[in-house]
mmCIF file of C-alpha atoms in Angstrom:
data_model
loop_
_atom_site.group_PDB
_atom_site.id
_atom_site.type_symbol
_atom_site.label_atom_id
_atom_site.label_comp_id
_atom_site.label_asym_id
_atom_site.label_seq_id
_atom_site.Cartn_x
_atom_site.Cartn_y
_atom_site.Cartn_z
ATOM 1 C CA MET G 1 -126.116 -74.616 -93.540
ATOM 2 C CA SER G 2 -128.067 -72.003 -95.504
ATOM 3 C CA ARG G 3 -128.144 -69.725 -92.464
ATOM 4 C CA LEU G 4 -124.396 -70.122 -92.012
ATOM 5 C CA ALA G 5 -123.823 -69.317 -95.685
ATOM 6 C CA THR G 6 -126.078 -66.260 -95.458
ATOM 7 C CA TRP G 7 -124.310 -65.118 -92.310
ATOM 8 C CA GLY G 8 -120.917 -65.540 -93.978
ATOM 9 C CA ASN G 9 -122.015 -63.638 -97.084
ATOM 10 C CA GLU G 10 -123.347 -60.763 -94.993
ATOM 11 C CA LEU G 11 -120.090 -60.586 -93.061
ATOM 12 C CA TYR G 12 -118.020 -60.623 -96.243
ATOM 13 C CA ALA G 13 -120.125 -57.914 -97.900
ATOM 14 C CA GLY G 14 -120.022 -55.714 -94.809
ATOM 15 C CA LYS G 15 -123.798 -55.847 -94.276
ATOM 16 C CA LYS G 16 -123.216 -57.411 -90.862
ATOM 17 C CA SER G 17 -120.230 -56.522 -88.717
ATOM 18 C CA TYR G 18 -118.869 -57.194 -85.243
ATOM 19 C CA PRO G 19 -116.695 -54.501 -83.596
ATOM 20 C CA PHE G 20 -113.448 -56.420 -83.101
ATOM 21 C CA VAL G 21 -111.261 -53.346 -83.669
ATOM 22 C CA GLN G 22 -113.541 -50.596 -82.379
ATOM 23 C CA LYS G 23 -113.834 -52.195 -78.918
ATOM 24 C CA TRP G 24 -110.154 -53.015 -78.552
ATOM 25 C CA LYS G 25 -110.008 -51.580 -75.020
ATOM 26 C CA THR G 26 -112.680 -54.022 -73.882
ATOM 27 C CA TRP G 27 -110.965 -57.023 -75.487
ATOM 28 C CA PHE G 28 -107.526 -56.107 -74.140
ATOM 29 C CA THR G 29 -108.949 -55.598 -70.650
ATOM 30 C CA VAL G 30 -110.663 -58.993 -70.759
ATOM 31 C CA ALA G 31 -107.436 -60.584 -72.027
ATOM 32 C CA LEU G 32 -105.438 -59.143 -69.125
ATOM 33 C CA ILE G 33 -108.118 -60.195 -66.637
ATOM 34 C CA LEU G 34 -107.968 -63.767 -67.947
ATOM 35 C CA LEU G 35 -104.197 -63.788 -67.512
ATOM 36 C CA ALA G 36 -104.545 -62.413 -63.984
ATOM 37 C CA ILE G 37 -107.188 -65.000 -63.059
ATOM 38 C CA ALA G 38 -105.160 -67.894 -64.473
ATOM 39 C CA GLY G 39 -101.998 -66.675 -62.756
ATOM 40 C CA GLY G 40 -103.770 -66.002 -59.467
ATOM 41 C CA ILE G 41 -105.443 -69.409 -59.306
ATOM 42 C CA THR G 42 -102.165 -71.099 -60.223
ATOM 43 C CA ALA G 43 -100.425 -69.244 -57.400
ATOM 44 C CA LEU G 44 -103.160 -70.168 -54.914
ATOM 45 C CA ARG G 45 -102.811 -73.810 -55.920
ATOM 46 C CA GLY G 46 -99.125 -73.632 -55.047
ATOM 47 C CA GLY G 47 -97.787 -73.438 -58.592
ATOM 48 C CA PHE G 48 -97.883 -75.859 -61.481
ATOM 49 C CA ASN G 49 -98.598 -79.543 -61.120
ATOM 50 C CA MET G 50 -95.262 -80.735 -62.444
ATOM 51 C CA GLY G 51 -94.925 -84.294 -63.676
ATOM 52 C CA ILE G 52 -92.419 -86.793 -62.354
ATOM 53 C CA ASP G 53 -89.993 -85.903 -65.150
ATOM 54 C CA PHE G 54 -89.652 -82.422 -63.643
ATOM 55 C CA ARG G 55 -89.826 -83.108 -59.916
ATOM 56 C CA GLY G 56 -88.267 -86.583 -59.824
ATOM 57 C CA GLY G 57 -89.692 -89.699 -58.188
ATOM 58 C CA SER G 58 -90.249 -93.429 -58.422
ATOM 59 C CA GLU G 59 -91.871 -95.118 -61.392
ATOM 60 C CA PHE G 60 -93.291 -98.625 -61.737
ATOM 61 C CA THR G 61 -94.226 -100.418 -64.949
ATOM 62 C CA VAL G 62 -96.556 -103.422 -64.876
ATOM 63 C CA SER G 63 -96.765 -105.390 -68.139
ATOM 64 C CA GLY G 64 -99.059 -108.189 -69.274
ATOM 65 C CA VAL G 65 -102.000 -106.884 -67.264
ATOM 66 C CA GLU G 66 -105.518 -108.149 -67.972
ATOM 67 C CA ASN G 67 -107.329 -105.685 -65.708
ATOM 68 C CA THR G 68 -106.028 -102.205 -66.607
ATOM 69 C CA ASP G 69 -107.917 -100.370 -63.858
ATOM 70 C CA PRO G 70 -105.572 -97.529 -62.727
ATOM 71 C CA VAL G 71 -107.188 -97.463 -59.275
ATOM 72 C CA LEU G 72 -105.422 -100.731 -58.433
ATOM 73 C CA GLY G 73 -102.052 -99.091 -59.055
ATOM 74 C CA GLU G 74 -102.892 -96.040 -56.976
ATOM 75 C CA GLU G 75 -104.111 -98.220 -54.104
ATOM 76 C CA ALA G 76 -100.884 -100.225 -54.224
ATOM 77 C CA VAL G 77 -98.967 -97.053 -53.360
ATOM 78 C CA SER G 78 -101.453 -95.647 -50.831
ATOM 79 C CA GLU G 79 -101.333 -98.890 -48.831
ATOM 80 C CA VAL G 80 -97.601 -98.347 -48.275
ATOM 81 C CA ILE G 81 -97.577 -94.547 -47.939
ATOM 82 C CA PRO G 82 -101.122 -93.216 -47.341
ATOM 83 C CA GLU G 83 -100.113 -89.549 -47.539
ATOM 84 C CA THR G 84 -98.443 -89.936 -50.947
ATOM 85 C CA GLU G 85 -100.389 -89.202 -54.125
ATOM 86 C CA ALA G 86 -99.765 -91.634 -56.981
ATOM 87 C CA THR G 87 -100.724 -91.485 -60.650
ATOM 88 C CA ALA G 88 -101.487 -94.667 -62.588
ATOM 89 C CA THR G 89 -101.817 -94.580 -66.378
ATOM 90 C CA ASN G 90 -102.574 -97.171 -69.034
ATOM 91 C CA ILE G 91 -99.727 -96.381 -71.440
ATOM 92 C CA ALA G 92 -100.237 -99.306 -73.839
ATOM 93 C CA GLY G 93 -102.196 -102.489 -74.299
ATOM 94 C CA GLY G 94 -101.933 -104.365 -71.030
ATOM 95 C CA THR G 95 -99.258 -102.068 -69.564
ATOM 96 C CA ILE G 96 -99.740 -99.841 -66.518
ATOM 97 C CA ARG G 97 -97.380 -97.082 -65.394
ATOM 98 C CA VAL G 98 -97.496 -95.926 -61.771
ATOM 99 C CA GLN G 99 -95.688 -92.732 -60.762
ATOM 100 C CA THR G 100 -95.208 -91.346 -57.271
ATOM 101 C CA THR G 101 -92.726 -89.447 -55.136
ATOM 102 C CA GLU G 102 -89.280 -90.857 -54.438
ATOM 103 C CA LEU G 103 -89.516 -94.021 -52.335
ATOM 104 C CA SER G 104 -86.968 -95.823 -50.221
ATOM 105 C CA ASP G 105 -85.731 -99.280 -51.228
ATOM 106 C CA GLU G 106 -88.005 -100.924 -48.666
ATOM 107 C CA GLN G 107 -91.040 -98.929 -49.804
ATOM 108 C CA THR G 108 -90.251 -99.747 -53.437
ATOM 109 C CA LEU G 109 -90.281 -103.477 -52.686
ATOM 110 C CA GLU G 110 -93.575 -103.216 -50.803
ATOM 111 C CA VAL G 111 -95.250 -101.284 -53.624
ATOM 112 C CA ALA G 112 -93.946 -103.789 -56.186
ATOM 113 C CA GLU G 113 -95.440 -106.653 -54.174
ATOM 114 C CA ASN G 114 -98.765 -104.830 -53.913
ATOM 115 C CA LEU G 115 -98.772 -104.296 -57.672
ATOM 116 C CA GLN G 116 -98.127 -108.009 -58.242
ATOM 117 C CA GLN G 117 -101.077 -108.919 -56.060
ATOM 118 C CA GLY G 118 -103.363 -106.175 -57.345
ATOM 119 C CA TYR G 119 -102.842 -106.959 -61.019
ATOM 120 C CA ASN G 120 -102.244 -110.695 -60.506
ATOM 121 C CA VAL G 121 -98.853 -110.751 -62.245
ATOM 122 C CA THR G 122 -95.429 -112.211 -61.501
ATOM 123 C CA ALA G 123 -92.444 -110.344 -60.069
ATOM 124 C CA GLU G 124 -90.777 -110.288 -63.504
ATOM 125 C CA GLN G 125 -93.714 -108.309 -64.887
ATOM 126 C CA VAL G 126 -93.169 -105.442 -62.436
ATOM 127 C CA THR G 127 -90.182 -103.138 -62.940
ATOM 128 C CA SER G 128 -89.216 -100.038 -60.984
ATOM 129 C CA ASN G 129 -86.778 -97.210 -61.471
ATOM 130 C CA PHE G 130 -86.020 -93.729 -60.205
ATOM 131 C CA VAL G 131 -86.681 -90.807 -62.550
ATOM 132 C CA GLY G 132 -84.513 -87.757 -61.926
ATOM 133 C CA PRO G 133 -85.690 -84.207 -62.634
ATOM 134 C CA THR G 134 -82.739 -83.390 -64.904
ATOM 135 C CA TRP G 135 -84.364 -84.799 -68.043
ATOM 136 C CA GLY G 136 -87.474 -82.668 -67.602
ATOM 137 C CA GLN G 137 -85.341 -79.602 -66.966
ATOM 138 C CA ALA G 138 -83.421 -80.284 -70.177
ATOM 139 C CA VAL G 139 -86.711 -80.511 -72.089
ATOM 140 C CA SER G 140 -87.802 -77.161 -70.620
ATOM 141 C CA GLN G 141 -84.557 -75.502 -71.646
ATOM 142 C CA GLN G 142 -84.863 -76.873 -75.154
ATOM 143 C CA MET G 143 -88.456 -75.651 -75.273
ATOM 144 C CA PHE G 144 -87.436 -72.087 -74.440
ATOM 145 C CA VAL G 145 -84.674 -72.191 -77.034
ATOM 146 C CA GLY G 146 -87.100 -73.584 -79.603
ATOM 147 C CA LEU G 147 -89.683 -70.931 -78.708
ATOM 148 C CA ILE G 148 -87.193 -68.091 -79.148
ATOM 149 C CA VAL G 149 -85.915 -69.459 -82.466
ATOM 150 C CA PHE G 150 -89.483 -69.965 -83.679
ATOM 151 C CA LEU G 151 -90.560 -66.426 -82.774
ATOM 152 C CA VAL G 152 -87.479 -64.878 -84.398
ATOM 153 C CA LEU G 153 -88.015 -66.799 -87.639
ATOM 154 C CA VAL G 154 -91.731 -65.981 -87.641
ATOM 155 C CA ALA G 155 -91.011 -62.296 -87.042
ATOM 156 C CA LEU G 156 -88.553 -62.174 -89.945
ATOM 157 C CA TYR G 157 -90.856 -64.075 -92.281
ATOM 158 C CA LEU G 158 -93.939 -61.981 -91.499
ATOM 159 C CA THR G 159 -91.966 -58.748 -91.826
ATOM 160 C CA ILE G 160 -90.763 -59.778 -95.280
ATOM 161 C CA TYR G 161 -94.091 -61.240 -96.398
ATOM 162 C CA PHE G 162 -96.343 -58.419 -95.203
ATOM 163 C CA ARG G 163 -93.674 -55.716 -95.686
ATOM 164 C CA THR G 164 -94.302 -54.122 -92.301
ATOM 165 C CA TRP G 165 -92.809 -54.851 -88.914
ATOM 166 C CA LYS G 166 -95.978 -53.681 -87.175
ATOM 167 C CA MET G 167 -97.997 -56.612 -88.465
ATOM 168 C CA SER G 168 -95.169 -58.924 -87.420
ATOM 169 C CA ALA G 169 -95.063 -57.377 -83.934
ATOM 170 C CA ALA G 170 -98.824 -57.769 -83.490
ATOM 171 C CA ALA G 171 -98.575 -61.425 -84.507
ATOM 172 C CA ILE G 172 -95.722 -62.137 -82.073
ATOM 173 C CA VAL G 173 -97.590 -60.505 -79.175
ATOM 174 C CA GLY G 174 -100.609 -62.659 -79.960
ATOM 175 C CA LEU G 175 -98.549 -65.861 -80.148
ATOM 176 C CA LEU G 176 -96.924 -65.126 -76.799
ATOM 177 C CA TYR G 177 -100.346 -64.492 -75.298
ATOM 178 C CA VAL G 178 -101.576 -67.852 -76.605
ATOM 179 C CA VAL G 179 -98.698 -69.727 -74.982
ATOM 180 C CA ILE G 180 -98.864 -67.819 -71.689
ATOM 181 C CA LEU G 181 -102.646 -68.156 -71.294
ATOM 182 C CA THR G 182 -102.596 -71.840 -72.279
ATOM 183 C CA VAL G 183 -99.910 -72.511 -69.686
ATOM 184 C CA GLY G 184 -101.905 -70.438 -67.189
ATOM 185 C CA ILE G 185 -105.052 -72.478 -67.819
ATOM 186 C CA TYR G 186 -103.002 -75.626 -67.317
ATOM 187 C CA GLY G 187 -101.808 -74.345 -63.964
ATOM 188 C CA ALA G 188 -105.203 -73.021 -62.865
ATOM 189 C CA ILE G 189 -107.059 -76.269 -63.568
ATOM 190 C CA GLY G 190 -104.240 -78.393 -62.196
ATOM 191 C CA PHE G 191 -103.372 -80.360 -65.325
ATOM 192 C CA GLU G 192 -100.081 -82.191 -64.976
ATOM 193 C CA VAL G 193 -97.219 -80.543 -66.856
ATOM 194 C CA THR G 194 -95.254 -83.259 -68.642
ATOM 195 C CA PRO G 195 -92.731 -83.269 -71.530
ATOM 196 C CA PRO G 196 -95.510 -84.195 -74.013
ATOM 197 C CA ALA G 197 -97.522 -81.228 -72.733
ATOM 198 C CA ILE G 198 -94.489 -78.987 -73.292
ATOM 199 C CA ILE G 199 -94.282 -80.254 -76.878
ATOM 200 C CA GLY G 200 -97.991 -79.505 -77.236
ATOM 201 C CA PHE G 201 -97.411 -75.905 -76.119
ATOM 202 C CA LEU G 202 -95.019 -75.482 -79.048
ATOM 203 C CA LEU G 203 -97.320 -77.233 -81.519
ATOM 204 C CA ILE G 204 -100.205 -74.857 -80.816
ATOM 205 C CA LEU G 205 -98.095 -72.013 -82.191
ATOM 206 C CA SER G 206 -98.375 -73.506 -85.676
ATOM 207 C CA TYR G 207 -102.187 -73.644 -85.439
ATOM 208 C CA SER G 208 -102.366 -70.098 -84.144
ATOM 209 C CA LEU G 209 -99.892 -68.819 -86.735
ATOM 210 C CA TYR G 210 -101.906 -70.315 -89.598
ATOM 211 C CA ASP G 211 -105.060 -68.518 -88.488
ATOM 212 C CA THR G 212 -103.088 -65.308 -87.990
ATOM 213 C CA VAL G 213 -101.646 -65.388 -91.512
ATOM 214 C CA VAL G 214 -105.114 -65.955 -93.022
ATOM 215 C CA VAL G 215 -106.594 -62.942 -91.218
ATOM 216 C CA PHE G 216 -103.573 -60.693 -91.767
ATOM 217 C CA ASP G 217 -103.450 -61.574 -95.460
ATOM 218 C CA LYS G 218 -107.033 -60.359 -95.789
ATOM 219 C CA ILE G 219 -106.135 -57.199 -93.870
ATOM 220 C CA ARG G 220 -103.289 -56.547 -96.294
ATOM 221 C CA GLU G 221 -105.626 -57.094 -99.242
ATOM 222 C CA ASN G 222 -108.156 -54.605 -97.859
ATOM 223 C CA THR G 223 -105.586 -51.937 -96.986
ATOM 224 C CA GLN G 224 -103.062 -52.126 -99.830
ATOM 225 C CA ASN G 225 -104.972 -49.598 -101.991
ATOM 226 C CA LEU G 226 -106.074 -47.047 -99.426
ATOM 227 C CA ALA G 227 -106.270 -44.254 -101.990
ATOM 228 C CA GLU G 228 -109.023 -46.067 -103.882
ATOM 229 C CA ASP G 229 -111.262 -46.648 -100.848
ATOM 230 C CA ARG G 230 -112.678 -43.364 -99.589
ATOM 231 C CA GLN G 231 -115.605 -44.829 -97.688
ATOM 232 C CA ARG G 232 -113.999 -46.618 -94.737
ATOM 233 C CA THR G 233 -111.343 -45.584 -92.218
ATOM 234 C CA PHE G 234 -108.289 -47.765 -91.639
ATOM 235 C CA ASP G 235 -109.794 -49.260 -88.481
ATOM 236 C CA GLU G 236 -112.966 -50.085 -90.388
ATOM 237 C CA LEU G 237 -111.002 -51.794 -93.172
ATOM 238 C CA VAL G 238 -109.132 -53.927 -90.644
ATOM 239 C CA ASN G 239 -112.377 -54.767 -88.882
ATOM 240 C CA LEU G 240 -113.960 -55.672 -92.223
ATOM 241 C CA ALA G 241 -111.116 -58.113 -92.908
ATOM 242 C CA VAL G 242 -111.618 -59.805 -89.537
ATOM 243 C CA ASN G 243 -115.351 -60.158 -90.189
ATOM 244 C CA GLN G 244 -114.725 -61.458 -93.711
ATOM 245 C CA THR G 245 -112.487 -64.231 -92.373
ATOM 246 C CA LEU G 246 -114.568 -64.914 -89.255
ATOM 247 C CA VAL G 247 -116.397 -67.928 -90.679
ATOM 248 C CA ARG G 248 -113.141 -69.363 -92.005
ATOM 249 C CA SER G 249 -111.399 -68.874 -88.655
ATOM 250 C CA ILE G 250 -114.198 -70.606 -86.773
ATOM 251 C CA THR G 251 -114.408 -73.431 -89.318
ATOM 252 C CA THR G 252 -110.641 -73.961 -89.305
ATOM 253 C CA SER G 253 -110.619 -74.128 -85.516
ATOM 254 C CA ILE G 254 -113.484 -76.616 -85.419
ATOM 255 C CA VAL G 255 -111.767 -78.796 -88.024
ATOM 256 C CA GLY G 256 -108.584 -78.669 -85.944
ATOM 257 C CA ILE G 257 -110.364 -79.384 -82.661
ATOM 258 C CA LEU G 258 -112.322 -82.410 -83.908
ATOM 259 C CA PRO G 259 -109.378 -84.799 -84.467
ATOM 260 C CA VAL G 260 -107.561 -83.501 -81.400
ATOM 261 C CA GLY G 261 -110.739 -83.920 -79.376
ATOM 262 C CA SER G 262 -111.077 -87.460 -80.685
ATOM 263 C CA ILE G 263 -107.565 -88.272 -79.515
ATOM 264 C CA LEU G 264 -108.191 -86.590 -76.176
ATOM 265 C CA PHE G 265 -111.589 -88.001 -75.265
ATOM 266 C CA ILE G 266 -111.553 -91.341 -77.071
ATOM 267 C CA GLY G 267 -107.915 -92.383 -77.380
ATOM 268 C CA ALA G 268 -106.696 -90.976 -74.076
ATOM 269 C CA GLY G 269 -109.922 -91.121 -72.079
ATOM 270 C CA LEU G 270 -110.960 -94.654 -72.952
ATOM 271 C CA LEU G 271 -107.603 -96.237 -73.667
ATOM 272 C CA GLY G 272 -105.748 -94.299 -70.978
ATOM 273 C CA ALA G 273 -102.792 -93.332 -73.166
ATOM 274 C CA GLY G 274 -100.975 -90.782 -71.017
ATOM 275 C CA THR G 275 -98.713 -89.269 -73.680
ATOM 276 C CA LEU G 276 -101.624 -88.825 -76.101
ATOM 277 C CA ARG G 277 -103.685 -87.225 -73.355
ATOM 278 C CA ASP G 278 -101.010 -84.726 -72.348
ATOM 279 C CA ILE G 279 -100.100 -83.572 -75.843
ATOM 280 C CA SER G 280 -103.685 -83.475 -77.161
ATOM 281 C CA LEU G 281 -104.936 -81.609 -74.089
ATOM 282 C CA SER G 282 -102.450 -78.766 -74.550
ATOM 283 C CA ILE G 283 -103.236 -78.570 -78.276
ATOM 284 C CA PHE G 284 -106.996 -78.637 -77.609
ATOM 285 C CA VAL G 285 -106.791 -75.698 -75.208
ATOM 286 C CA GLY G 286 -104.280 -73.869 -77.406
ATOM 287 C CA ILE G 287 -106.400 -73.988 -80.572
ATOM 288 C CA ILE G 288 -109.314 -72.343 -78.784
ATOM 289 C CA VAL G 289 -107.104 -69.682 -77.204
ATOM 290 C CA GLY G 290 -105.283 -69.105 -80.510
ATOM 291 C CA THR G 291 -108.486 -68.419 -82.427
ATOM 292 C CA ILE G 292 -109.669 -65.961 -79.794
ATOM 293 C CA ALA G 293 -106.283 -64.214 -79.758
ATOM 294 C CA THR G 294 -106.259 -63.744 -83.536
ATOM 295 C CA LEU G 295 -109.686 -62.128 -83.598
ATOM 296 C CA PHE G 296 -109.614 -60.081 -80.410
ATOM 297 C CA ILE G 297 -105.922 -59.268 -79.877
ATOM 298 C CA GLN G 298 -103.707 -59.471 -82.954
ATOM 299 C CA ALA G 299 -105.925 -57.694 -85.500
ATOM 300 C CA PRO G 300 -106.978 -54.849 -83.138
ATOM 301 C CA LEU G 301 -103.360 -54.479 -81.997
ATOM 302 C CA TYR G 302 -102.165 -54.070 -85.586
ATOM 303 C CA ALA G 303 -104.793 -51.379 -86.197
ATOM 304 C CA LEU G 304 -103.628 -49.667 -83.016
ATOM 305 C CA PHE G 305 -99.994 -49.761 -84.187
ATOM 306 C CA ARG G 306 -100.938 -48.097 -87.504
ATOM 307 C CA ARG G 307 -103.436 -45.591 -86.128
ATOM 308 C CA ASN G 308 -100.896 -42.801 -85.582
ATOM 309 C CA ASP G 309 -99.141 -43.148 -88.949
ATOM 310 C CA ASP G 310 -99.280 -39.789 -90.742
ATOM 311 C CA ASP G 311 -100.811 -41.155 -93.940
ATOM 312 C CA ILE G 312 -103.420 -43.109 -91.997
ATOM 313 C CA THR G 313 -104.296 -40.164 -89.745
ATOM 314 C CA ASP G 314 -104.697 -37.709 -92.649
ATOM 315 C CA ARG G 315 -106.786 -40.151 -94.674
ATOM 316 C CA ASP G 316 -109.089 -41.008 -91.773
ATOM 317 C CA GLU G 317 -109.608 -37.335 -90.958
ATOM 318 C CA ARG G 318 -110.647 -36.587 -94.552
ATOM 319 C CA ILE G 319 -113.124 -39.472 -94.533
ATOM 320 C CA LEU G 320 -114.621 -38.397 -91.208
ATOM 321 C CA ARG G 321 -114.905 -34.760 -92.369
ATOM 322 C CA ARG G 322 -116.649 -35.913 -95.544
ATOM 323 C CA ARG G 323 -119.066 -37.992 -93.484
ATOM 324 C CA GLY G 324 -119.785 -35.029 -91.253
ATOM 325 C CA TYR G 325 -120.447 -32.799 -94.250
ATOM 326 C CA GLU G 326 -122.741 -35.367 -95.861
ATOM 327 C CA THR G 327 -124.602 -35.809 -92.588
ATOM 328 C CA ASP G 328 -125.113 -32.040 -92.286
ATOM 329 C CA GLN G 329 -126.384 -31.893 -95.859
ATOM 330 C CA GLU G 330 -128.876 -34.674 -95.213
ATOM 331 C CA THR G 331 -130.071 -32.911 -92.060
ATOM 332 C CA GLU G 332 -130.596 -29.640 -93.946
ATOM 333 C CA ASN G 333 -132.471 -31.404 -96.751
ATOM 334 C CA ASP G 334 -134.725 -33.156 -94.257
ATOM 335 C CA ALA G 335 -135.428 -29.849 -92.529
ATOM 336 C CA GLU G 336 -136.291 -28.119 -95.828
ATOM 337 C CA THR G 337 -138.581 -30.987 -96.804
ATOM 338 C CA ALA G 338 -140.378 -30.814 -93.462
ATOM 339 C CA THR G 339 -140.810 -27.012 -93.791
ATOM 340 C CA SER G 340 -142.229 -27.207 -97.304
ATOM 341 C CA GLN G 341 -144.800 -29.733 -96.164
#
């Protein structure tokens, strides 16, 4: 803990610094490469692994089960249609849900009988129904509407709060990157896209936005009195703010990941709760991506937006000229000292 505190103090005082802003070309290139890799792998896999709510299919629910092994449900389907892939999930205590492609009436009856035998239950404990893709499509449409409304409101709020549209624009670009890359990772790994996962994609925006506001607020604090600071350029002040909030950003992300990870690995992994797994998985990935985006994309992008402002350009040039003059003076003094000796 003492090392972490020392590291944080050195970052805050500017004694230690990481070039988040200065190496913006490297970070942006890596960000684009990650998007390309995620998109390319998703395309090679044949697109996203859409859940039954989006593609439609047959669904079975087995209640009052003592043995909640999902393999029994998957085998019940494969015995009827070997080439069909089924997904069995423990959705509650003693309840199994089995999802597969659309089955005929005869196939549905055979699968239901297999489920009765596999889980040792009665016919009344096994129900089946067809799930159409329209509900999932409606959720997707609502998600896009919600995303647009959210981004518009965030843009307006940040513009008013920070009093500059450039900071708002940098934040929006970062938020979009978080969503796109998270969705891309989902597609590349082959995670199933379900309505709870869609909700998770929207929830990660709040985590990412919180971290963004913390960093940007420190940037505003460092740059609001530029006339008083004649030692650092604008890029250096922005980079200082990112370093000063680095420990807080990492700590906030870890604190956010821990409960989500508990839900994901304990609640969903051991108990088999499908909805918890889907929503926590998207949030888990999104928090990590959001933290990276704030540090390596949003802050450098804001500095890039302001770099060509006349007041910023003139101020930075004066600081750099002063540094050059001071460096020349030090060189001359060193040379005179060496000559006199």
